[in-house]
CSV table of C-alpha atoms and ligand atoms in Angstrom, one decimal:
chain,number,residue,atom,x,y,z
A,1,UNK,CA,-8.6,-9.3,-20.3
A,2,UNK,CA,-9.6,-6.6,-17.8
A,3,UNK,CA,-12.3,-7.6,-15.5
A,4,UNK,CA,-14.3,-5.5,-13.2
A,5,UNK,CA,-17.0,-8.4,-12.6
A,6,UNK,CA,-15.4,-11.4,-11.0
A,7,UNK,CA,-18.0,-12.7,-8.6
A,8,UNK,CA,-16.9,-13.8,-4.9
A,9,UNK,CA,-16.7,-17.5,-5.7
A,10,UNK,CA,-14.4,-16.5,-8.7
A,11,UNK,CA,-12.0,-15.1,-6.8
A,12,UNK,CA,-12.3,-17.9,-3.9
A,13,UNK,CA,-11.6,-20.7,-6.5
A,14,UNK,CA,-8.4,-18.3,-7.5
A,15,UNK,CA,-7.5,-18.2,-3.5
A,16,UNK,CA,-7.9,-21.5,-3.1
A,17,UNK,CA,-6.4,-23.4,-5.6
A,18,UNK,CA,-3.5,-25.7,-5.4
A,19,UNK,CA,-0.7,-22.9,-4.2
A,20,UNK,CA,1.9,-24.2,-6.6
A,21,UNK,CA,-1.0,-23.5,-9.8
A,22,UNK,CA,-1.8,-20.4,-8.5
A,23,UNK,CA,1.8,-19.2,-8.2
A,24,UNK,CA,2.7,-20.6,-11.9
A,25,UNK,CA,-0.6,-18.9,-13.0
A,26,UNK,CA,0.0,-15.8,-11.6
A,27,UNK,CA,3.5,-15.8,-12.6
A,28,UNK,CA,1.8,-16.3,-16.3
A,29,UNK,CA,-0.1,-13.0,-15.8
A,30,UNK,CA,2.3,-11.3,-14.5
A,31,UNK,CA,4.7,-11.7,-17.3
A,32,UNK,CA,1.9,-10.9,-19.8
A,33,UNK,CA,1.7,-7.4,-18.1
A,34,UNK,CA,4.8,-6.7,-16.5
A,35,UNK,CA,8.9,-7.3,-16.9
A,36,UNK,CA,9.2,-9.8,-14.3
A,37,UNK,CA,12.8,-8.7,-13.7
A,38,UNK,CA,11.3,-5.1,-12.7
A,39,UNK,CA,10.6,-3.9,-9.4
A,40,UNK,CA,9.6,-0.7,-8.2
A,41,UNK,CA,11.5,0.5,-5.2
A,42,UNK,CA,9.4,3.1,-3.1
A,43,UNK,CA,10.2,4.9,0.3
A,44,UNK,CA,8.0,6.1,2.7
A,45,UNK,CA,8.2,8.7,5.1
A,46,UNK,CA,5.5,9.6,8.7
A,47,UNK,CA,5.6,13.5,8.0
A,48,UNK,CA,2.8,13.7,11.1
A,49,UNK,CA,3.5,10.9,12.9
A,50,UNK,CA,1.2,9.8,16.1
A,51,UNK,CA,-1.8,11.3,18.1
A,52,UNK,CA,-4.2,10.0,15.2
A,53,UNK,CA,-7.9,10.2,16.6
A,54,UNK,CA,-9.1,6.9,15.0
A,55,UNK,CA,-9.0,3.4,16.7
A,56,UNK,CA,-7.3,0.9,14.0
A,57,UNK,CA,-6.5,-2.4,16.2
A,58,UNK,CA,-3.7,-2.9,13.9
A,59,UNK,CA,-2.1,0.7,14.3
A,60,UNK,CA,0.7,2.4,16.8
A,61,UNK,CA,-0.6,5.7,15.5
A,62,UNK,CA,-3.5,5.8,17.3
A,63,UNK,CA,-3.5,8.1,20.2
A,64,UNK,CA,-5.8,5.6,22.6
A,65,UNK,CA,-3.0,3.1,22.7
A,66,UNK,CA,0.0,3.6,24.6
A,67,UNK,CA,2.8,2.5,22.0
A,68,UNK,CA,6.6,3.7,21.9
A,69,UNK,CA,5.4,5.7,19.3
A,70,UNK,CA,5.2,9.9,20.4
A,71,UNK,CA,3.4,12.4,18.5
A,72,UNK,CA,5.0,14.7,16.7
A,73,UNK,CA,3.6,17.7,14.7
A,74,UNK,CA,3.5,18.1,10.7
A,75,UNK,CA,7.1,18.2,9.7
A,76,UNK,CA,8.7,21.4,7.8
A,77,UNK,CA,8.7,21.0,3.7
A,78,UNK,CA,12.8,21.7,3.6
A,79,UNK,CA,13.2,18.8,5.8
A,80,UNK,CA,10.8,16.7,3.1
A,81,UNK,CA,12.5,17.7,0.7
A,82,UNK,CA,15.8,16.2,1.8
A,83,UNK,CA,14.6,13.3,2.5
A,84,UNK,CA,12.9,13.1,-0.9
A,85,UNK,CA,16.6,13.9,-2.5
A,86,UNK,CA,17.9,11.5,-0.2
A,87,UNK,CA,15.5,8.7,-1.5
A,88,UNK,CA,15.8,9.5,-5.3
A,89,UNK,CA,19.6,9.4,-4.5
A,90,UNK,CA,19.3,5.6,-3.2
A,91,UNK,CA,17.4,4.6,-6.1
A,92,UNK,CA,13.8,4.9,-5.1
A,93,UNK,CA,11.5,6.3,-8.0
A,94,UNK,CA,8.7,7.0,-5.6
A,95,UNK,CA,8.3,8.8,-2.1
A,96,UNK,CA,5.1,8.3,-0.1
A,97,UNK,CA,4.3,10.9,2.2
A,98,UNK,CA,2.0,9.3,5.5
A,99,UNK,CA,-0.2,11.5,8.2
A,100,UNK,CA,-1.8,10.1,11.0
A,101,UNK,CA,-4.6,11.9,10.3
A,102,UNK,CA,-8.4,10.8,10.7
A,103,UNK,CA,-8.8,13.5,7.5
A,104,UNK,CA,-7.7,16.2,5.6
A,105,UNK,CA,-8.8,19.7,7.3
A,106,UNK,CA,-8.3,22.7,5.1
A,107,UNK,CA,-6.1,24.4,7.3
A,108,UNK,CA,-1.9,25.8,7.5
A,109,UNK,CA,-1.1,22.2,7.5
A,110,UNK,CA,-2.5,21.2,4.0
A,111,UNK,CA,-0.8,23.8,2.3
A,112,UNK,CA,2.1,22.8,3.5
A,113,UNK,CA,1.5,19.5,2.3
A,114,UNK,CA,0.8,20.9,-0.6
A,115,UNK,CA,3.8,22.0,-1.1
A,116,UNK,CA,5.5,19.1,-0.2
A,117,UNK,CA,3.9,17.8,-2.8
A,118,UNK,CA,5.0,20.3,-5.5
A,119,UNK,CA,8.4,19.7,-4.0
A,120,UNK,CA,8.6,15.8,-4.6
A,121,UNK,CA,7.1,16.0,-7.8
A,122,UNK,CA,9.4,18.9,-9.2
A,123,UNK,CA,12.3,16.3,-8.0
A,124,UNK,CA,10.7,13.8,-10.7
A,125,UNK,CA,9.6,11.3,-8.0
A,126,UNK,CA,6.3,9.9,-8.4
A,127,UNK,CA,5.0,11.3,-5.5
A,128,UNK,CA,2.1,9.9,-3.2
A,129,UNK,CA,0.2,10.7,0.1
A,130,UNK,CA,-1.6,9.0,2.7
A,131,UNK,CA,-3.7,11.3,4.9
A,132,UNK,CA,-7.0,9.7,5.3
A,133,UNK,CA,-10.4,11.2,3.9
A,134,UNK,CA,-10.3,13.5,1.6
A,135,UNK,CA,-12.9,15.9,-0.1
A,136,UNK,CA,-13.5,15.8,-3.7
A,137,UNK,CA,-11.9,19.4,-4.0
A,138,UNK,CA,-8.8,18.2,-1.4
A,139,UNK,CA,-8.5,15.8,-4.1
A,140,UNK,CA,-8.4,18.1,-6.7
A,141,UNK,CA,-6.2,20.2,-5.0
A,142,UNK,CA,-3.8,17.3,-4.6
A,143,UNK,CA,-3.5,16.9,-8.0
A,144,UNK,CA,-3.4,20.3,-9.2
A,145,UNK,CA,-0.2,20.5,-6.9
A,146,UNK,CA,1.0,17.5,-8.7
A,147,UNK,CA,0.4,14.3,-6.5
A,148,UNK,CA,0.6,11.2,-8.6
A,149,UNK,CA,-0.8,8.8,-6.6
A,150,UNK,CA,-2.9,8.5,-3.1
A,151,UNK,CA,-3.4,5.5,-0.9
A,152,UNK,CA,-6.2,4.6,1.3
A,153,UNK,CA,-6.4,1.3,2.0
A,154,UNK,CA,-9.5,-0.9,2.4
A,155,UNK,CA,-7.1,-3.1,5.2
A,156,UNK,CA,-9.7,-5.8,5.3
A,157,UNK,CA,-13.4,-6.7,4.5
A,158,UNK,CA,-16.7,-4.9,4.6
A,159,UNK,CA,-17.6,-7.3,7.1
A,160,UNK,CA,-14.8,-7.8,9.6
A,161,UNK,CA,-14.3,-3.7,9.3
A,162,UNK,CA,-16.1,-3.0,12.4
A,163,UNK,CA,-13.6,-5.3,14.6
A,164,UNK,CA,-11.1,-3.6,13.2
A,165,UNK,CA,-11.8,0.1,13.4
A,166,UNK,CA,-15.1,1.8,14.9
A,167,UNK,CA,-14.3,5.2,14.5
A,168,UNK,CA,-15.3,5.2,10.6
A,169,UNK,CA,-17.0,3.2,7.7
A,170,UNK,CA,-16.4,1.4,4.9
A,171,UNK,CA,-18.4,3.3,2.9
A,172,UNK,CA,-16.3,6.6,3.8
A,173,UNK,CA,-13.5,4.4,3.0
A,174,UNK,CA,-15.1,4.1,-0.4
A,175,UNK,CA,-16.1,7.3,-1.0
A,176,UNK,CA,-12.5,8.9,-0.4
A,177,UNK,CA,-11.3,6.3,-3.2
A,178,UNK,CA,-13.9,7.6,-5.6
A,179,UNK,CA,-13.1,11.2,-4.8
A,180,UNK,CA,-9.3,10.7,-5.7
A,181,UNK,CA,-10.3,8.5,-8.8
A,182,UNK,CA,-12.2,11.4,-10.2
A,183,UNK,CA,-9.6,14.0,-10.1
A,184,UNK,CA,-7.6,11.8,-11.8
A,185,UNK,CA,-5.1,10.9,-9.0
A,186,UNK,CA,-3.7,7.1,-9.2
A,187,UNK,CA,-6.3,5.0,-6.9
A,188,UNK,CA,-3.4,3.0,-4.2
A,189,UNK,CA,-5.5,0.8,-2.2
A,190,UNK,CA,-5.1,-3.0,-0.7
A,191,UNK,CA,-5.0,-4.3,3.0
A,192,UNK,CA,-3.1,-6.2,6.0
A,193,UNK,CA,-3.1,-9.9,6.6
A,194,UNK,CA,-3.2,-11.7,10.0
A,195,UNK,CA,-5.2,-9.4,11.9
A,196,UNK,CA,-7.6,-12.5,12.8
A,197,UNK,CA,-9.2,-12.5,9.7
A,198,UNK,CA,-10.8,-15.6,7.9
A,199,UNK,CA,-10.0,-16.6,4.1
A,200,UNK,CA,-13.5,-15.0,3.3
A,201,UNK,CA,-12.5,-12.0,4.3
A,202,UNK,CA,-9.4,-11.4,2.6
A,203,UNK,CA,-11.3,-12.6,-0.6
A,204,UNK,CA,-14.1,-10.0,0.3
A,205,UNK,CA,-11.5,-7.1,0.2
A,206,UNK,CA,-10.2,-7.9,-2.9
A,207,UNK,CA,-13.3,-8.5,-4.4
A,208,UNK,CA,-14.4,-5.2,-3.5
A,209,UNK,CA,-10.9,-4.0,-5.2
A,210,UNK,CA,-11.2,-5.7,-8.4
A,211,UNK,CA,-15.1,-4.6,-9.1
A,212,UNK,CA,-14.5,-1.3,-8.5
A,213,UNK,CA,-15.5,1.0,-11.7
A,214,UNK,CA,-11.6,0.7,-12.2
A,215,UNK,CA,-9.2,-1.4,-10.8
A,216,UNK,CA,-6.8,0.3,-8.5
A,217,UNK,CA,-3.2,1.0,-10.3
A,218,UNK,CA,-1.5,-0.1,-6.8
A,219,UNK,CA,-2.4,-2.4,-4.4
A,220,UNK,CA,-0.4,-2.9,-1.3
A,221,UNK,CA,-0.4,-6.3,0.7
A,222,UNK,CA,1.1,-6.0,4.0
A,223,UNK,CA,1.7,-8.6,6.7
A,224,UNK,CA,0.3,-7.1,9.9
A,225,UNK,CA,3.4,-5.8,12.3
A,226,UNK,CA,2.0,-6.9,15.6
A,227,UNK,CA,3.6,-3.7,17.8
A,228,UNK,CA,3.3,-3.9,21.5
A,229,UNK,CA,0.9,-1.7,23.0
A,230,UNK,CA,-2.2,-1.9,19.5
A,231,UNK,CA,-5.1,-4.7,20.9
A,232,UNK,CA,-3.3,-6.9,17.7
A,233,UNK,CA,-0.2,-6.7,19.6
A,234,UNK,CA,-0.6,-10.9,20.3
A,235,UNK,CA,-1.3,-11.8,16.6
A,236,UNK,CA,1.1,-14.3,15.3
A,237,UNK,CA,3.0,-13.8,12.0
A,238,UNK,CA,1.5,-14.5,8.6
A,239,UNK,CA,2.5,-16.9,7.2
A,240,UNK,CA,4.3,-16.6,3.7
A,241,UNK,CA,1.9,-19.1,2.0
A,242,UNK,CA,-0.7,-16.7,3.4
A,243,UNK,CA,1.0,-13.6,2.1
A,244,UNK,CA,1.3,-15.6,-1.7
A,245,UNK,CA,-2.3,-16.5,-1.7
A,246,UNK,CA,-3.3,-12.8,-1.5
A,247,UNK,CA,-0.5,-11.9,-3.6
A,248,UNK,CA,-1.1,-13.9,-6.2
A,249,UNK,CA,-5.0,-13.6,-6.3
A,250,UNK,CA,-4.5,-9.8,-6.3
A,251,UNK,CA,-2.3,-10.2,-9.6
A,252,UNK,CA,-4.5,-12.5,-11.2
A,253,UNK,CA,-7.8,-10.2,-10.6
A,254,UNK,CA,-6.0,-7.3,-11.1
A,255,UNK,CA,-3.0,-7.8,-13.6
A,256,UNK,CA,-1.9,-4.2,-14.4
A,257,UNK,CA,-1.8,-3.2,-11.3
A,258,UNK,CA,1.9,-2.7,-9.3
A,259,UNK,CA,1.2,-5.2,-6.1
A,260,UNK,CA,3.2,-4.0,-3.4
A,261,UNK,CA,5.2,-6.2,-0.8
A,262,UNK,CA,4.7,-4.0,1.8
A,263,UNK,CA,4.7,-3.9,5.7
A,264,UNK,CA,6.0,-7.1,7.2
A,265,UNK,CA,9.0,-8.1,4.4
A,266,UNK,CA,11.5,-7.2,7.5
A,267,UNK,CA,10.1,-10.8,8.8
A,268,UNK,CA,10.6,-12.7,5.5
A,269,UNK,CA,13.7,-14.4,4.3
A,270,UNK,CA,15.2,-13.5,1.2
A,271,UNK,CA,13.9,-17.0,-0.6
A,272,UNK,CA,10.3,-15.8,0.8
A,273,UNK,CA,10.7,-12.6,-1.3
A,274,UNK,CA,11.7,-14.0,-4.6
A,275,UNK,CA,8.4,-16.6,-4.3
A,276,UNK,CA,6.7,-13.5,-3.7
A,277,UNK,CA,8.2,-12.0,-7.0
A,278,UNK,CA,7.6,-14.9,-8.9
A,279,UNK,CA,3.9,-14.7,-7.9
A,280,UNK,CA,3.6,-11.1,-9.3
A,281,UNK,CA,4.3,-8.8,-6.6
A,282,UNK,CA,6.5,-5.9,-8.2
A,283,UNK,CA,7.2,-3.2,-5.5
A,284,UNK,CA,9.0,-2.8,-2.0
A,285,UNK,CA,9.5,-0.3,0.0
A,286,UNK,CA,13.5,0.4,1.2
A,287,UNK,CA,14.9,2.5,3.7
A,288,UNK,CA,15.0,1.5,7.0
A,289,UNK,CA,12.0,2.3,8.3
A,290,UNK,CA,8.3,2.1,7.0
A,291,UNK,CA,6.4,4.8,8.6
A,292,UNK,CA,7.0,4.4,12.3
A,293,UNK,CA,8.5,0.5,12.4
A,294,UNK,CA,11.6,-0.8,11.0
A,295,UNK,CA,12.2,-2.5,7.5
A,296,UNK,CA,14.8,-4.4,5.8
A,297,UNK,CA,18.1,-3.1,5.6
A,298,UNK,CA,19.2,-1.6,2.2
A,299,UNK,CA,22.4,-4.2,2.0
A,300,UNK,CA,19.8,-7.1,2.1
A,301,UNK,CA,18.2,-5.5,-0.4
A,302,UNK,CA,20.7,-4.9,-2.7
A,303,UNK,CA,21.7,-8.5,-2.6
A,304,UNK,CA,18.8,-9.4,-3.2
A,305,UNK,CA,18.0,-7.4,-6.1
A,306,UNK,CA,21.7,-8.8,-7.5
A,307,UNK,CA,20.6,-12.5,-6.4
A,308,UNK,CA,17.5,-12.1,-8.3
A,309,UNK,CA,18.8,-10.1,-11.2
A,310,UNK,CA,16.1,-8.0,-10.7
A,311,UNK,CA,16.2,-4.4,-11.6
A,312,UNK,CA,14.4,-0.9,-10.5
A,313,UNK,CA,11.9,0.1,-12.1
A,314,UNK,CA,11.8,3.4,-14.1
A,315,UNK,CA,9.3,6.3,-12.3
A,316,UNK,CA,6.2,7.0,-14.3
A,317,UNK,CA,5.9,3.3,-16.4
A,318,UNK,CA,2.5,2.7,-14.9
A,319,UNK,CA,1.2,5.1,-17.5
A,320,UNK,CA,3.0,3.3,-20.7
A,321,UNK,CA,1.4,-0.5,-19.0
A,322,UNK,CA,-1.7,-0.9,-21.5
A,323,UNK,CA,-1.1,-4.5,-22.9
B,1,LIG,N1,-4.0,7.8,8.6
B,1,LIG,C1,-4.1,7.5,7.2
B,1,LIG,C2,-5.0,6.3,6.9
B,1,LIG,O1,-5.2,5.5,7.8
B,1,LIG,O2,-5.5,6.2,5.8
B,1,LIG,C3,-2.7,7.2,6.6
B,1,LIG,C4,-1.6,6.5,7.3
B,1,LIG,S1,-2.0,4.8,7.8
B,1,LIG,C5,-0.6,4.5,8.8
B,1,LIG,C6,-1.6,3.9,6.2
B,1,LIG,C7,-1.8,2.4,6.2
B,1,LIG,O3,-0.8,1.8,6.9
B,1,LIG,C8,-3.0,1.8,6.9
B,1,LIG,O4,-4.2,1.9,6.1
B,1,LIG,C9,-2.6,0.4,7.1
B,1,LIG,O5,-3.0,-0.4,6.0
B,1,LIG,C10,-1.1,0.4,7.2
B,1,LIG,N2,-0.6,0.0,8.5
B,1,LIG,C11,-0.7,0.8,9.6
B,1,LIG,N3,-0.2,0.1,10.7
B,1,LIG,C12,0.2,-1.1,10.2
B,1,LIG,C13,0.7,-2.3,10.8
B,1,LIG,N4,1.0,-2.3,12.1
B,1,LIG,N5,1.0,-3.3,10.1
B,1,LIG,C14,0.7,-3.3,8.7
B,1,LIG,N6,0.2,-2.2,8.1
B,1,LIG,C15,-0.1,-1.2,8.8
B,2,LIG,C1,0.7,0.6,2.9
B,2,LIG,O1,-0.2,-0.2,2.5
B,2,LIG,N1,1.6,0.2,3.7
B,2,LIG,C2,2.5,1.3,4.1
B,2,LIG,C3,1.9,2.5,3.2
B,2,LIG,N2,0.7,1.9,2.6
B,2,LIG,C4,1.6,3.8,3.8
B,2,LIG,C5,2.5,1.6,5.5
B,2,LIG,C6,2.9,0.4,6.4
B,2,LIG,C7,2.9,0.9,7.8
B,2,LIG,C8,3.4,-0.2,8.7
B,2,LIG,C9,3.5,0.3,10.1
B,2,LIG,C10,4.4,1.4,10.4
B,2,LIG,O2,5.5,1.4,10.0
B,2,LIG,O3,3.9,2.4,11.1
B,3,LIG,FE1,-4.8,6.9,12.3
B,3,LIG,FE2,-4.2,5.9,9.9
B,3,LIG,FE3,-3.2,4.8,12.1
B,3,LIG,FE4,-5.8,4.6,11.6
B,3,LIG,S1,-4.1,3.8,10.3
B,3,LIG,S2,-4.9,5.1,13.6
B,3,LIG,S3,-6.3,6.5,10.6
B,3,LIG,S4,-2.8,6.8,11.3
C-alpha cells in the first residue's frame, strides 16, 4: 500500500533496523513494484555550468567558493542536442539537463531551454531539468514544451537546511516542488549524505518526501563529493552501510518510486553497487561525468550490468508502474 502518512518514528524504526532485515525487506518491496533485473540508465549534462549566486556548502557551482570549476554561459541547443543523440546512442533512456541557477528568469535563456527541451523530448528521451525555482507558469511552460520530469532536491532536513545553504528556504524549496507537481511534470526530489548530518536528519528529509500530497516518482540519493575549494571540502566519505540505510528506507516509504544511485558511485566498488540494487535502488547515471565531477567509467559499467545480469530499463515505464 501507498502511504503518505508514515510518522517520523515509522520511518526511524525502518532506518534503524538490523541492516541485513532492512535490506531483505526492501528487496521484498522492491520486487513487488519493480523488475529487480531493471535499471534505468540516465545521463546528465551542466548546460550553465558555474557562477551560481547561492551558497550550498556541498556545491562547486557556487560562485563565492574558489573551485576548479569556471563559469561558463548557457550552452547553444545544437550542441544539446548532440549530446542528447550521443546519450540515447550509449543506451541512456533519459537526459537531465542541470543550470546553476538560483531560478528561472523569464528571459532569452529560458527559451532556449525551452527548446532544448522540445529537442530531447522529440529524440524520445525522457527528458528532465534542474534549474532551481521555478514559477507555477515556468512550470507550465516546461511542460507544454514537453519536459517529463524536474528535479529539485530537498538535499537534507528542514532543520539542518540553514547550515547547509542560507541563501534560500525550505519552504521555497517546497513550494517549487508543488508548482511542478501541478502542471503535471514528474516531481524528482531526494538529497546528499555525509554532509555532517545526523541519522535524524536524513530520516527528517525523507519523511518530508514520503508525506508529501504524492510521493515523488524519483528520488535521488547521492553520496556527498567532497570537492576542494566548497566549506564540505574535509568531509569524509559515506559510508556504503550509510548509503543502504537511506536507500533502502527510501524504497520501503516510497516503493514506486525509481531511487537513484546518484553522485558518489565513482567511490563505490562494484560489490557496493549490487547491495545497493538489491536494496531497491534502480537508476544510475553513466557517462563520465555528472554535472561538473567525474563518474564511473562506462566499461565498469557495462560489466557490471553483465555481472549482475541486469538490464536497461525501457524510457517512459514509470507511467505503466501502478501495482
Ligand atoms: N541549481 C539547481 C539547484 O540547486 O536546484 C540545479 C543544479 S544542482 C547542482 C542539483 C543538485 O546536485 C543539488 O540539489 C544537489 O543535491 C546535487 N549536488 C550538487 N553538488 C553536489 C556534490 N558535491 N555532491 C553531491 N551532490 C551534489
Ligand atoms: C541529483 O540528485 N544528482 C545529480 C542530479 N540530481 C542533477 C547531480 C549530482 C551532481 C554532483 C556534483 C557535480 O558533478 O557537480
Ligand atoms: Fe547553485 Fe544549485 Fe549549486 Fe546551489 S546546488 S550553488 S543552487 S548550482
Amino acid at each position: 500500500m501507498l502511504r503518505t502518512n508514515w510518522t517520523p518514528e515509522e520511518i526511524a524504526d525502518i532506518y534503524h533496523s538490523p541492516l541485513l532485515d532492512l535490506i531483505y525487506r526492501a528487496a521484498t518491496v522492491h520486487r513487488t513494484h519493480h523488475d529487480p533485473q531493471e535499471v534505468q540508465v540516465c545521463t546528465l549534462l551542466s548546460v550553465k555550468t558555474g557562477g551560481c549566486p547561492e551558497d550550498c556548502a556541498y556545491c562547486p557551482q557556487a560562485a563565492r567558493y574558489s573551485t576548479s570549476v569556471s563559469a561558463h554561459k548557457l550552452m547553444e541547443v545544437d550542441k544539446v542536442l548532440a549530446s542528447a543523440n550521443r546519450a540515447r546512442e550509449a543506451g541512456s533512456t533519459r537526459f537531465c539537463m542541470g543550470a546553476a541557477w538560483r531560478e528561472v528568469r523569464d528571459n532569452r535563456d529560458f527559451d532556449k531551454v525551452l527548446d532544448m527541451v522540445k529537442g530531447v523530448n522529440a529524440l524520445g528521451l525522457e527528458v528532465c531539468c534542474t534549474l532551481g525555482m521555478l514559477t507555477p507558469t515556468q512550470a507550465e511552460k516546461l511542460k507544454e514544451a514537453g519536459l517529463y520530469a524536474y528535479n529539485h532536491n530537498l538535499d537534507t532536513s528542514e532543520e539542518y537546511y540553514d547550515d547547509i545553504i542560507t541563501t534560500r528556504t525550505y519552504a521555497d524549496r517546497l513550494d517549487t516542488l508543488e508548482h511542478v507537481r501541478k502542471a503535471g511534470v514528474s516531481v524528482c526530489s531526494g538529497g546528499i549524505i555525509g554532509m555532517g548530518e545526523t541519522d535524524a536528519d536524513r530520516i527528517g528529509m525523507l519523511h518530508t518526501l514520503a508525506t508529501l500530497p504524492e510521493h515523488p516518482e524519483s528520488v535521488p540519493v547521492n553520496a556527498l563529493v567532497a570537492v576542494e575549494g566548497t566549506p564540505l571540502e574535509d568531509q569524509p566519505r559515506v559510508s556504503v552501510w550509510d548509503m543502504l540505510r537511506m536507500i533502502a528506507t527510501a524504497r520501503i516509504t516510497m516503493p514506486h518510486a525509481m531511487v537513484r544511485l546518484s553522485a558518489g558511485r565513482v567511490n563505490m566498488t562494484m560489490e557496493e553497487q549490487a547491495l545497493c540494487f538489491l536494496a531497491g535502488a534502480n537508476s544510475i547515471f553513466s557517462g563520465e561525468k555528472l554535472l561538473t565531477t567525474p563518474n564511473n567509467e562506462s566499461d565498469f559499467d557495462k560489466t557490471m550490468f553483465q555481472t549482475l545480469s541486469i538490464r536497461p530499463r525501457a524510457a517512459f515505464k514509470e507511467k505503466e508502474v501502478a501495482v
